[in-house]
PDB file of C-alpha atoms in Angstrom:
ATOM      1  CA  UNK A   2       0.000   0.000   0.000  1.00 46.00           C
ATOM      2  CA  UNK A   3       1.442   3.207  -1.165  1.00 55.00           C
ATOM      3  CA  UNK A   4       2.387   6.168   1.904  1.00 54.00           C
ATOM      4  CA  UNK A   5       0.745   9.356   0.018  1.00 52.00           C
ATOM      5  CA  UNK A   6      -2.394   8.983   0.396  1.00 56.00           C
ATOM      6  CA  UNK A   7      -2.734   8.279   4.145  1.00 61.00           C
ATOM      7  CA  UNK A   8      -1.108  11.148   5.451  1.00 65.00           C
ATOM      8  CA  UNK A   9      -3.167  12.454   8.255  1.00 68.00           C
ATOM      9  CA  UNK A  10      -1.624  15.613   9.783  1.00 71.00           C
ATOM     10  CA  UNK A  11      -3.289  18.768   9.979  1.00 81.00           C
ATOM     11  CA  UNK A  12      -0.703  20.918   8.440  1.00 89.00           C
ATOM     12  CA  UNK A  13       2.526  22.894  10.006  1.00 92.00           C
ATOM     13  CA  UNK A  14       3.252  22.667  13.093  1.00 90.00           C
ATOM     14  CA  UNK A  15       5.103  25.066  15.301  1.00 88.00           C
ATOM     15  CA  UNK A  16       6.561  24.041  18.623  1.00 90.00           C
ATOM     16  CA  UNK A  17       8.676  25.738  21.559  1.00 90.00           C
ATOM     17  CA  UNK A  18      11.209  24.189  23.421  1.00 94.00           C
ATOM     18  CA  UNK A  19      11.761  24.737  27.106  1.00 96.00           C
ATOM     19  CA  UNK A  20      15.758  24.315  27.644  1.00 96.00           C
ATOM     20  CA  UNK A  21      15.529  24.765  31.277  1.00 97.00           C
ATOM     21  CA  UNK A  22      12.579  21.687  31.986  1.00 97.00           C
ATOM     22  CA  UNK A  23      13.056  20.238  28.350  1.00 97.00           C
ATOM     23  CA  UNK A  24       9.330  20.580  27.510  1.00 98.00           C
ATOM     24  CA  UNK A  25       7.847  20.885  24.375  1.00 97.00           C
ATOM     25  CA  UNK A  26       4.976  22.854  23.432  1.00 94.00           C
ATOM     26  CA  UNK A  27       2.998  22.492  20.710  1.00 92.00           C
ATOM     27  CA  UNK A  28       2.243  26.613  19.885  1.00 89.00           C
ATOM     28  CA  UNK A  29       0.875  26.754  16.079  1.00 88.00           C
ATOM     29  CA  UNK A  30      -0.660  24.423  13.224  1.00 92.00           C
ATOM     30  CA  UNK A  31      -1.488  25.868   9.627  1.00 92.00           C
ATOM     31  CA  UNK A  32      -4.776  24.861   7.781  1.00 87.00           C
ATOM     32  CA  UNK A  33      -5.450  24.603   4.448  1.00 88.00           C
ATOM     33  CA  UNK A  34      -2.746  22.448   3.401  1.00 89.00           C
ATOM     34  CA  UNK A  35      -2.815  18.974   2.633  1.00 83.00           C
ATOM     35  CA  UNK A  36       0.313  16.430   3.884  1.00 85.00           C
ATOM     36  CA  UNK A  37       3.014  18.818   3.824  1.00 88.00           C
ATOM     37  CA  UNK A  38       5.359  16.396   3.611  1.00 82.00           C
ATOM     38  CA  UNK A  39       8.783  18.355   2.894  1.00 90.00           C
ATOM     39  CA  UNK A  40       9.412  21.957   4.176  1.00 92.00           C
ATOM     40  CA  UNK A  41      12.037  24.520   3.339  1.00 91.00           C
ATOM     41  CA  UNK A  42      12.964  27.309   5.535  1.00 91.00           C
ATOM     42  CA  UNK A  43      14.536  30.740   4.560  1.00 87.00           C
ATOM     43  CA  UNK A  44      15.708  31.848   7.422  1.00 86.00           C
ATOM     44  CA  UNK A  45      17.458  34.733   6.255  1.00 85.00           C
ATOM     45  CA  UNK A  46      14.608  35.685   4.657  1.00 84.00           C
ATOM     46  CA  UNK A  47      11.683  34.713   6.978  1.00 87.00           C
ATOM     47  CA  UNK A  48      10.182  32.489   4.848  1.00 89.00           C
ATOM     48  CA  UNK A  49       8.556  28.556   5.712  1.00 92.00           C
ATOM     49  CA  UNK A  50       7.866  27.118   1.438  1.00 92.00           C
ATOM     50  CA  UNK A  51       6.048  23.628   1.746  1.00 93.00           C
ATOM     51  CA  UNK A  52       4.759  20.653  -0.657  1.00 91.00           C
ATOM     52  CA  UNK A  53       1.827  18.778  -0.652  1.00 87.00           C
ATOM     53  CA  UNK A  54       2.382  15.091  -1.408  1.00 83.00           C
ATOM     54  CA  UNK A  55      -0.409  14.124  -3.272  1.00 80.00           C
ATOM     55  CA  UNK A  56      -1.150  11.152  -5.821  1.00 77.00           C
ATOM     56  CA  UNK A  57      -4.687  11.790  -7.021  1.00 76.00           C
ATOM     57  CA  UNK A  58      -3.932  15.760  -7.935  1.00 80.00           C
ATOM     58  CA  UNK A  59      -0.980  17.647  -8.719  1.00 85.00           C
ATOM     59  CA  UNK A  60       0.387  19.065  -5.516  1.00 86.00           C
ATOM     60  CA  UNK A  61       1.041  22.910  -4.408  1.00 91.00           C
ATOM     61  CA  UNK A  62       3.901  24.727  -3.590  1.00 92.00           C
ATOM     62  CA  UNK A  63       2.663  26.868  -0.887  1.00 93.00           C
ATOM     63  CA  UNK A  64       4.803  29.807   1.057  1.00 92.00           C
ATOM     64  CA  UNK A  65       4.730  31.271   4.072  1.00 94.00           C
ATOM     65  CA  UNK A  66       6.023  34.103   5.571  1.00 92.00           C
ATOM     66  CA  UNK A  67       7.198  33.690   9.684  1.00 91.00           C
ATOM     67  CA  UNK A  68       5.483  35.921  12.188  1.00 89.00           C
ATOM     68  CA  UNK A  69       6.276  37.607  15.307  1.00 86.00           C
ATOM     69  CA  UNK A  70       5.760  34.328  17.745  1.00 80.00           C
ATOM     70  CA  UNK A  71       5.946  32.013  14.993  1.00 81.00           C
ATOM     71  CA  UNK A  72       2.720  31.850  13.074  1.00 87.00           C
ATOM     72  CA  UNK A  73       2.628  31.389   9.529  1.00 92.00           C
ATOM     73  CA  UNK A  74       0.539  33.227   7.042  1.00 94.00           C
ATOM     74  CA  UNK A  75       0.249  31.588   3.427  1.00 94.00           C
ATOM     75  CA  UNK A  76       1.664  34.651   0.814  1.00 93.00           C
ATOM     76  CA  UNK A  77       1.343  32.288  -2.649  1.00 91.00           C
ATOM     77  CA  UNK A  78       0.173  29.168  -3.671  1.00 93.00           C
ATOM     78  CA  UNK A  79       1.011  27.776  -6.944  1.00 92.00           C
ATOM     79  CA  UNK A  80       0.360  24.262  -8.917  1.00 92.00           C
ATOM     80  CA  UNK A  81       4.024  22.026  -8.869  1.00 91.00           C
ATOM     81  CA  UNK A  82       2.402  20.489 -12.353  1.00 90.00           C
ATOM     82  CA  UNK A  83       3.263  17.378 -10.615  1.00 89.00           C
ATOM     83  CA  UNK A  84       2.323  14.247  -9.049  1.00 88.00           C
ATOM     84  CA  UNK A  85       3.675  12.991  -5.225  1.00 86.00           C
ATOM     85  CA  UNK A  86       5.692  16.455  -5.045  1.00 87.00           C
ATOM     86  CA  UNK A  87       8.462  16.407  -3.057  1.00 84.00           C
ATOM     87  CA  UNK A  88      12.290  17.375  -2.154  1.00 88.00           C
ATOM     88  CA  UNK A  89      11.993  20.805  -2.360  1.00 90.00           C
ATOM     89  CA  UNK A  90      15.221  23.194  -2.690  1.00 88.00           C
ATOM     90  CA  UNK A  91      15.986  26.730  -2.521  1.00 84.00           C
ATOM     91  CA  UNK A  92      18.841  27.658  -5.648  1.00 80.00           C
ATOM     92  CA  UNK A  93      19.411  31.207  -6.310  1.00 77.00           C
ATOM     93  CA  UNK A  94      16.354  32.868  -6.460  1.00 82.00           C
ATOM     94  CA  UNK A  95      14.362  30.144  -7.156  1.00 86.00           C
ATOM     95  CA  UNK A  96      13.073  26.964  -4.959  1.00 89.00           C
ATOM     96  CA  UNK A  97      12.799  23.533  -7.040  1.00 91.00           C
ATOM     97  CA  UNK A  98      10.643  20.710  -6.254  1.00 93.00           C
ATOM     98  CA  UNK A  99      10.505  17.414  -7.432  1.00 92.00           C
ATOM     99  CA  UNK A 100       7.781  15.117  -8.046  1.00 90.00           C
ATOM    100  CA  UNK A 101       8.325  11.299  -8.003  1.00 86.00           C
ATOM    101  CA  UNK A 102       4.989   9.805  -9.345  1.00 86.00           C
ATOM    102  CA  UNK A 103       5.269  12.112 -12.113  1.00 89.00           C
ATOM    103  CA  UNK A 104       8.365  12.591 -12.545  1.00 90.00           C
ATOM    104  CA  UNK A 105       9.191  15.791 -13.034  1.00 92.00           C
ATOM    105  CA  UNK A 106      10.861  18.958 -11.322  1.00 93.00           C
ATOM    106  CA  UNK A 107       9.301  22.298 -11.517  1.00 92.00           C
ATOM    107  CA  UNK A 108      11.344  26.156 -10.917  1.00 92.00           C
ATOM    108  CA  UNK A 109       9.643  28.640  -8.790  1.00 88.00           C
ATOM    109  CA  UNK A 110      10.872  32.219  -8.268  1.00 85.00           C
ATOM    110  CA  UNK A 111      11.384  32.868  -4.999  1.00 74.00           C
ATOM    111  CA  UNK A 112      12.575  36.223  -4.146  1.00 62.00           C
ATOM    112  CA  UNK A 113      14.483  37.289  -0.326  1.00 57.00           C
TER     113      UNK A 113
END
């Protein structure tokens, strides 16, 4: 039985860490994103660009930019023209995803 379809999160989640008592916190989830299954981070630029792995429909590239307390809020969404996206990569000014059930890649501009 194939992975994709049965992930079951509910998006991005955002945790603290408490280095004094070592707890974790869970502090933030997105919506409106189905299994994000690979995540880049820009951290330079504040900026949280996911995938969602998908067999059945060509998956998004969505991005995020980082708030103040570490909420996300979506800034573009865009097709990856591919099945089962996946192993996403910032280059230059663009990101590049893969997609393995398709198998293609795709080149986004992504700008700092």
């Amino acid at each position: 039985e194939d992975h994709v379809p049965n992930g079951c999160g509910k998006g991005i989640y955002a945790y603290t860490l408490n280095s004094e008592t070592g707890e974790i916190e869970q502090t933030y989830v997105t919506n409106g994103i189905t299994n994000p299954t690979y995540i880049h981070f820009d951290a330079e630029a504040g900026i949280v660009c996911a995938v969602e792995e998908t067999y059945d429909t060509q998956g998004e590239i969505i991005s995020y930019s980082v708030n103040d307390g570490g909420s996300l809020s979506e800034t573009s969404r865009q097709s990856t023209l591919g099945f089962a996206s996946c192993h996403i990569e910032s280059c230059g000014d663009s990101i590049i995803v893969s997609s393995y059930a398709s198998g293609s890649v795709a080149s986004f501009a992504h700008s700092k």
